[in-house]
């Protein structure tokens, strides 16, 4: 399906940012400049920038315009419904170590359809609260067919366009269904260390799996949040 003009402008800027033409903190072309370059109205150009802002790629800076975000944001595992902006509920995060190949836990291997002994690409991050303290610990596991076709997943640098768009561009596969399973258990020693927990602490664990248009798994992410920080609210008709 053909992109609308504002989507085409947004995708062009994503590509330029991902290629390093605009580094974190640098100003991207203004709405006026984009309108002239693309022969569109300023309203269309601004709509394109709103798409990038909602995805956490750029932020508005008073007196400057839009700049490439210096602090990437991510959402806690789960609740990634279609049409929701990446910055909705997003938190700044720190990457833990470097992405590596490891054998995933049995529960992750099961949803990824991987046999015992097979490794997957693991990316670990800690999401932070406004004061810099840890909010949650997340391990994202990518099956070999996705990781091998998407080499930037193995780098520590943030992917400005987001992993979902990058994987789609590399593989043609995109998330069509998400499954979230929430359980409660005690934090492991490693989780307690990364989350600065003392003593025995209960944590909420969200196992999020994204499946593509053919119901093949794209990624499985396990997000761990201390019980005092975990809250799920749903509003529904009765």
Short mmCIF file of C-alpha atoms in Angstrom, two decimals:
data_model
loop_
_atom_site.label_atom_id
_atom_site.label_comp_id
_atom_site.label_asym_id
_atom_site.label_seq_id
_atom_site.Cartn_x
_atom_site.Cartn_y
_atom_site.Cartn_z
CA UNK A 1 0.00 0.00 0.00
CA UNK A 2 1.37 3.40 -1.00
CA UNK A 3 2.47 5.70 1.79
CA UNK A 4 0.67 8.97 2.39
CA UNK A 5 2.84 12.00 1.75
CA UNK A 6 3.46 12.80 5.43
CA UNK A 7 4.39 9.14 6.03
CA UNK A 8 6.79 9.27 3.10
CA UNK A 9 8.46 12.37 4.56
CA UNK A 10 8.70 10.75 8.00
CA UNK A 11 10.21 7.56 6.56
CA UNK A 12 12.75 9.58 4.58
CA UNK A 13 13.87 11.38 7.74
CA UNK A 14 14.03 8.09 9.67
CA UNK A 15 16.36 6.70 7.03
CA UNK A 16 18.59 9.76 7.13
CA UNK A 17 18.75 9.69 10.93
CA UNK A 18 19.45 5.95 10.96
CA UNK A 19 22.26 6.50 8.43
CA UNK A 20 23.89 9.04 10.79
CA UNK A 21 23.18 12.16 8.73
CA UNK A 22 21.65 13.70 11.87
CA UNK A 23 23.32 12.64 15.13
CA UNK A 24 21.64 12.67 18.57
CA UNK A 25 21.11 16.28 19.63
CA UNK A 26 21.32 17.67 16.10
CA UNK A 27 18.51 19.68 14.53
CA UNK A 28 16.55 18.14 11.67
CA UNK A 29 15.08 20.22 8.81
CA UNK A 30 12.28 22.57 9.90
CA UNK A 31 8.67 22.22 8.84
CA UNK A 32 9.15 25.16 6.49
CA UNK A 33 12.23 23.53 4.89
CA UNK A 34 10.49 20.18 4.54
CA UNK A 35 7.43 21.81 2.99
CA UNK A 36 9.65 23.46 0.39
CA UNK A 37 11.73 20.34 -0.28
CA UNK A 38 8.69 18.11 -0.73
CA UNK A 39 6.34 20.70 -2.27
CA UNK A 40 3.72 20.13 0.42
CA UNK A 41 1.88 22.31 2.90
CA UNK A 42 3.49 23.10 6.25
CA UNK A 43 0.62 21.21 7.89
CA UNK A 44 1.71 18.05 6.05
CA UNK A 45 5.34 18.58 7.05
CA UNK A 46 4.38 19.14 10.68
CA UNK A 47 2.27 15.97 10.62
CA UNK A 48 5.37 14.08 9.49
CA UNK A 49 7.33 15.48 12.42
CA UNK A 50 4.53 14.50 14.79
CA UNK A 51 4.92 10.90 13.62
CA UNK A 52 8.62 10.96 14.47
CA UNK A 53 7.98 12.67 17.81
CA UNK A 54 5.36 10.08 18.77
CA UNK A 55 7.88 7.36 17.98
CA UNK A 56 10.53 8.97 20.17
CA UNK A 57 12.87 9.67 17.25
CA UNK A 58 12.88 13.47 17.67
CA UNK A 59 11.93 15.90 20.43
CA UNK A 60 10.87 19.53 20.26
CA UNK A 61 13.46 21.98 21.60
CA UNK A 62 12.35 25.53 22.27
CA UNK A 63 14.04 28.04 20.01
CA UNK A 64 15.65 25.31 17.92
CA UNK A 65 12.95 23.15 16.41
CA UNK A 66 13.08 19.38 16.37
CA UNK A 67 16.28 17.57 17.34
CA UNK A 68 17.20 13.90 17.26
CA UNK A 69 16.55 12.47 20.70
CA UNK A 70 19.63 12.04 22.89
CA UNK A 71 17.90 9.86 25.46
CA UNK A 72 16.11 6.95 23.80
CA UNK A 73 12.86 5.81 25.35
CA UNK A 74 11.22 2.42 25.49
CA UNK A 75 8.07 0.99 26.94
CA UNK A 76 7.99 -1.72 29.57
CA UNK A 77 7.31 -5.16 28.14
CA UNK A 78 3.77 -5.74 26.96
CA UNK A 79 0.74 -3.61 26.08
CA UNK A 80 2.09 -2.62 22.65
CA UNK A 81 -1.22 -2.35 20.90
CA UNK A 82 -1.45 -1.24 17.30
CA UNK A 83 -1.52 2.51 16.82
CA UNK A 84 0.06 3.37 20.18
CA UNK A 85 3.01 5.75 20.07
CA UNK A 86 6.39 4.48 21.21
CA UNK A 87 6.67 7.33 23.72
CA UNK A 88 3.29 6.54 25.31
CA UNK A 89 4.25 5.12 28.68
CA UNK A 90 7.88 5.21 27.56
CA UNK A 91 10.82 5.60 29.91
CA UNK A 92 14.48 6.41 29.31
CA UNK A 93 16.66 3.33 29.40
CA UNK A 94 20.24 2.14 29.69
CA UNK A 95 21.66 -0.73 27.67
CA UNK A 96 23.25 -3.43 29.85
CA UNK A 97 26.46 -4.78 28.38
CA UNK A 98 26.56 -5.66 24.70
CA UNK A 99 24.01 -7.75 22.80
CA UNK A 100 25.14 -11.37 22.88
CA UNK A 101 24.17 -14.82 21.67
CA UNK A 102 23.00 -17.10 24.45
CA UNK A 103 20.67 -19.99 25.08
CA UNK A 104 17.32 -18.50 26.18
CA UNK A 105 15.43 -19.71 29.23
CA UNK A 106 13.11 -22.64 28.56
CA UNK A 107 9.98 -20.48 28.70
CA UNK A 108 11.43 -18.11 26.08
CA UNK A 109 12.73 -20.92 23.87
CA UNK A 110 9.28 -22.51 23.94
CA UNK A 111 7.44 -19.45 22.58
CA UNK A 112 10.18 -18.85 20.01
CA UNK A 113 9.89 -22.48 18.86
CA UNK A 114 13.61 -23.10 19.47
CA UNK A 115 15.18 -26.44 20.36
CA UNK A 116 17.32 -26.90 23.45
CA UNK A 117 20.91 -25.79 22.92
CA UNK A 118 20.09 -23.30 20.15
CA UNK A 119 21.16 -19.71 20.85
CA UNK A 120 19.30 -16.45 20.23
CA UNK A 121 20.39 -12.83 20.22
CA UNK A 122 19.81 -11.17 23.59
CA UNK A 123 19.53 -7.42 24.20
CA UNK A 124 19.24 -6.25 27.82
CA UNK A 125 18.12 -2.86 29.09
CA UNK A 126 17.08 -1.17 32.32
CA UNK A 127 14.21 1.29 32.13
CA UNK A 128 14.56 4.24 34.47
CA UNK A 129 12.31 6.48 36.52
CA UNK A 130 12.66 10.29 36.23
CA UNK A 131 15.12 10.36 39.13
CA UNK A 132 17.37 7.82 37.40
CA UNK A 133 16.49 4.88 39.63
CA UNK A 134 15.61 1.58 37.92
CA UNK A 135 12.00 0.86 37.01
CA UNK A 136 12.27 -2.49 35.26
CA UNK A 137 14.74 -4.96 33.80
CA UNK A 138 14.08 -6.36 30.34
CA UNK A 139 15.70 -9.07 28.23
CA UNK A 140 14.67 -9.17 24.57
CA UNK A 141 15.41 -12.39 22.65
CA UNK A 142 15.51 -12.45 18.85
CA UNK A 143 15.44 -15.83 17.04
CA UNK A 144 18.38 -16.57 14.70
CA UNK A 145 16.46 -15.92 11.47
CA UNK A 146 15.61 -12.39 12.61
CA UNK A 147 18.95 -11.55 14.23
CA UNK A 148 21.06 -12.77 11.31
CA UNK A 149 19.04 -10.71 8.82
CA UNK A 150 19.16 -7.58 11.05
CA UNK A 151 22.84 -6.99 11.97
CA UNK A 152 22.23 -3.68 13.78
CA UNK A 153 20.44 -5.62 16.52
CA UNK A 154 23.87 -6.86 17.58
CA UNK A 155 25.14 -3.30 18.18
CA UNK A 156 24.81 -1.38 21.45
CA UNK A 157 23.82 1.89 19.75
CA UNK A 158 20.11 2.75 19.80
CA UNK A 159 18.19 2.18 16.56
CA UNK A 160 16.55 5.59 15.92
CA UNK A 161 13.74 4.19 13.78
CA UNK A 162 12.94 1.57 16.41
CA UNK A 163 13.61 -2.16 16.24
CA UNK A 164 10.17 -2.92 14.80
CA UNK A 165 10.63 -0.70 11.75
CA UNK A 166 14.22 -1.78 11.32
CA UNK A 167 13.35 -5.49 11.38
CA UNK A 168 10.51 -4.89 8.94
CA UNK A 169 12.85 -3.06 6.57
CA UNK A 170 15.41 -5.86 6.79
CA UNK A 171 13.08 -8.87 6.64
CA UNK A 172 9.69 -7.74 5.36
CA UNK A 173 8.18 -9.20 8.52
CA UNK A 174 6.18 -7.10 10.97
CA UNK A 175 4.23 -7.67 14.21
CA UNK A 176 0.61 -8.62 13.63
CA UNK A 177 -0.19 -10.10 17.03
CA UNK A 178 1.17 -9.68 20.52
CA UNK A 179 0.75 -12.08 23.42
CA UNK A 180 1.48 -10.94 26.98
CA UNK A 181 1.61 -13.37 29.89
CA UNK A 182 1.96 -11.83 33.36
CA UNK A 183 3.12 -13.82 36.36
CA UNK A 184 4.48 -13.03 39.83
CA UNK A 185 7.58 -14.51 41.47
CA UNK A 186 10.58 -13.53 43.56
CA UNK A 187 13.41 -11.61 41.91
CA UNK A 188 16.50 -13.56 40.99
CA UNK A 189 19.88 -12.51 42.35
CA UNK A 190 20.83 -10.90 39.02
CA UNK A 191 17.50 -9.05 38.73
CA UNK A 192 17.77 -7.82 42.32
CA UNK A 193 21.25 -6.47 41.55
CA UNK A 194 20.18 -4.59 38.41
CA UNK A 195 17.01 -3.25 40.05
CA UNK A 196 18.81 -2.22 43.28
CA UNK A 197 16.51 -4.38 45.40
CA UNK A 198 17.35 -5.35 48.96
CA UNK A 199 16.09 -8.48 50.62
CA UNK A 200 13.49 -10.78 49.10
CA UNK A 201 11.24 -8.85 46.72
CA UNK A 202 8.29 -9.96 44.63
CA UNK A 203 8.34 -8.91 40.99
CA UNK A 204 5.78 -8.86 38.20
CA UNK A 205 7.06 -10.62 35.08
CA UNK A 206 5.56 -9.85 31.68
CA UNK A 207 6.50 -12.28 28.91
CA UNK A 208 5.74 -10.41 25.68
CA UNK A 209 5.90 -12.21 22.34
CA UNK A 210 5.37 -10.50 19.00
CA UNK A 211 4.23 -12.66 16.09
CA UNK A 212 4.42 -11.70 12.42
CA UNK A 213 1.76 -11.82 9.72
CA UNK A 214 2.32 -15.58 9.32
CA UNK A 215 2.21 -16.24 13.07
CA UNK A 216 5.98 -16.72 13.31
CA UNK A 217 7.70 -15.23 16.40
CA UNK A 218 9.71 -12.06 15.87
CA UNK A 219 10.89 -11.44 19.41
CA UNK A 220 10.20 -12.51 22.97
CA UNK A 221 10.83 -10.00 25.74
CA UNK A 222 10.75 -10.69 29.44
CA UNK A 223 10.18 -7.58 31.53
CA UNK A 224 10.67 -7.67 35.30
CA UNK A 225 9.22 -4.91 37.51
CA UNK A 226 9.33 -4.73 41.33
CA UNK A 227 5.84 -5.18 42.77
CA UNK A 228 5.69 -1.66 44.31
CA UNK A 229 6.17 -0.15 40.83
CA UNK A 230 3.88 -2.44 38.88
CA UNK A 231 0.29 -1.38 38.25
CA UNK A 232 -2.06 -2.41 35.47
CA UNK A 233 -5.27 -0.45 35.00
CA UNK A 234 -8.02 -1.34 32.53
CA UNK A 235 -11.21 0.59 31.82
CA UNK A 236 -14.09 -1.22 30.18
CA UNK A 237 -17.83 -1.00 29.64
CA UNK A 238 -20.18 -2.93 31.95
#
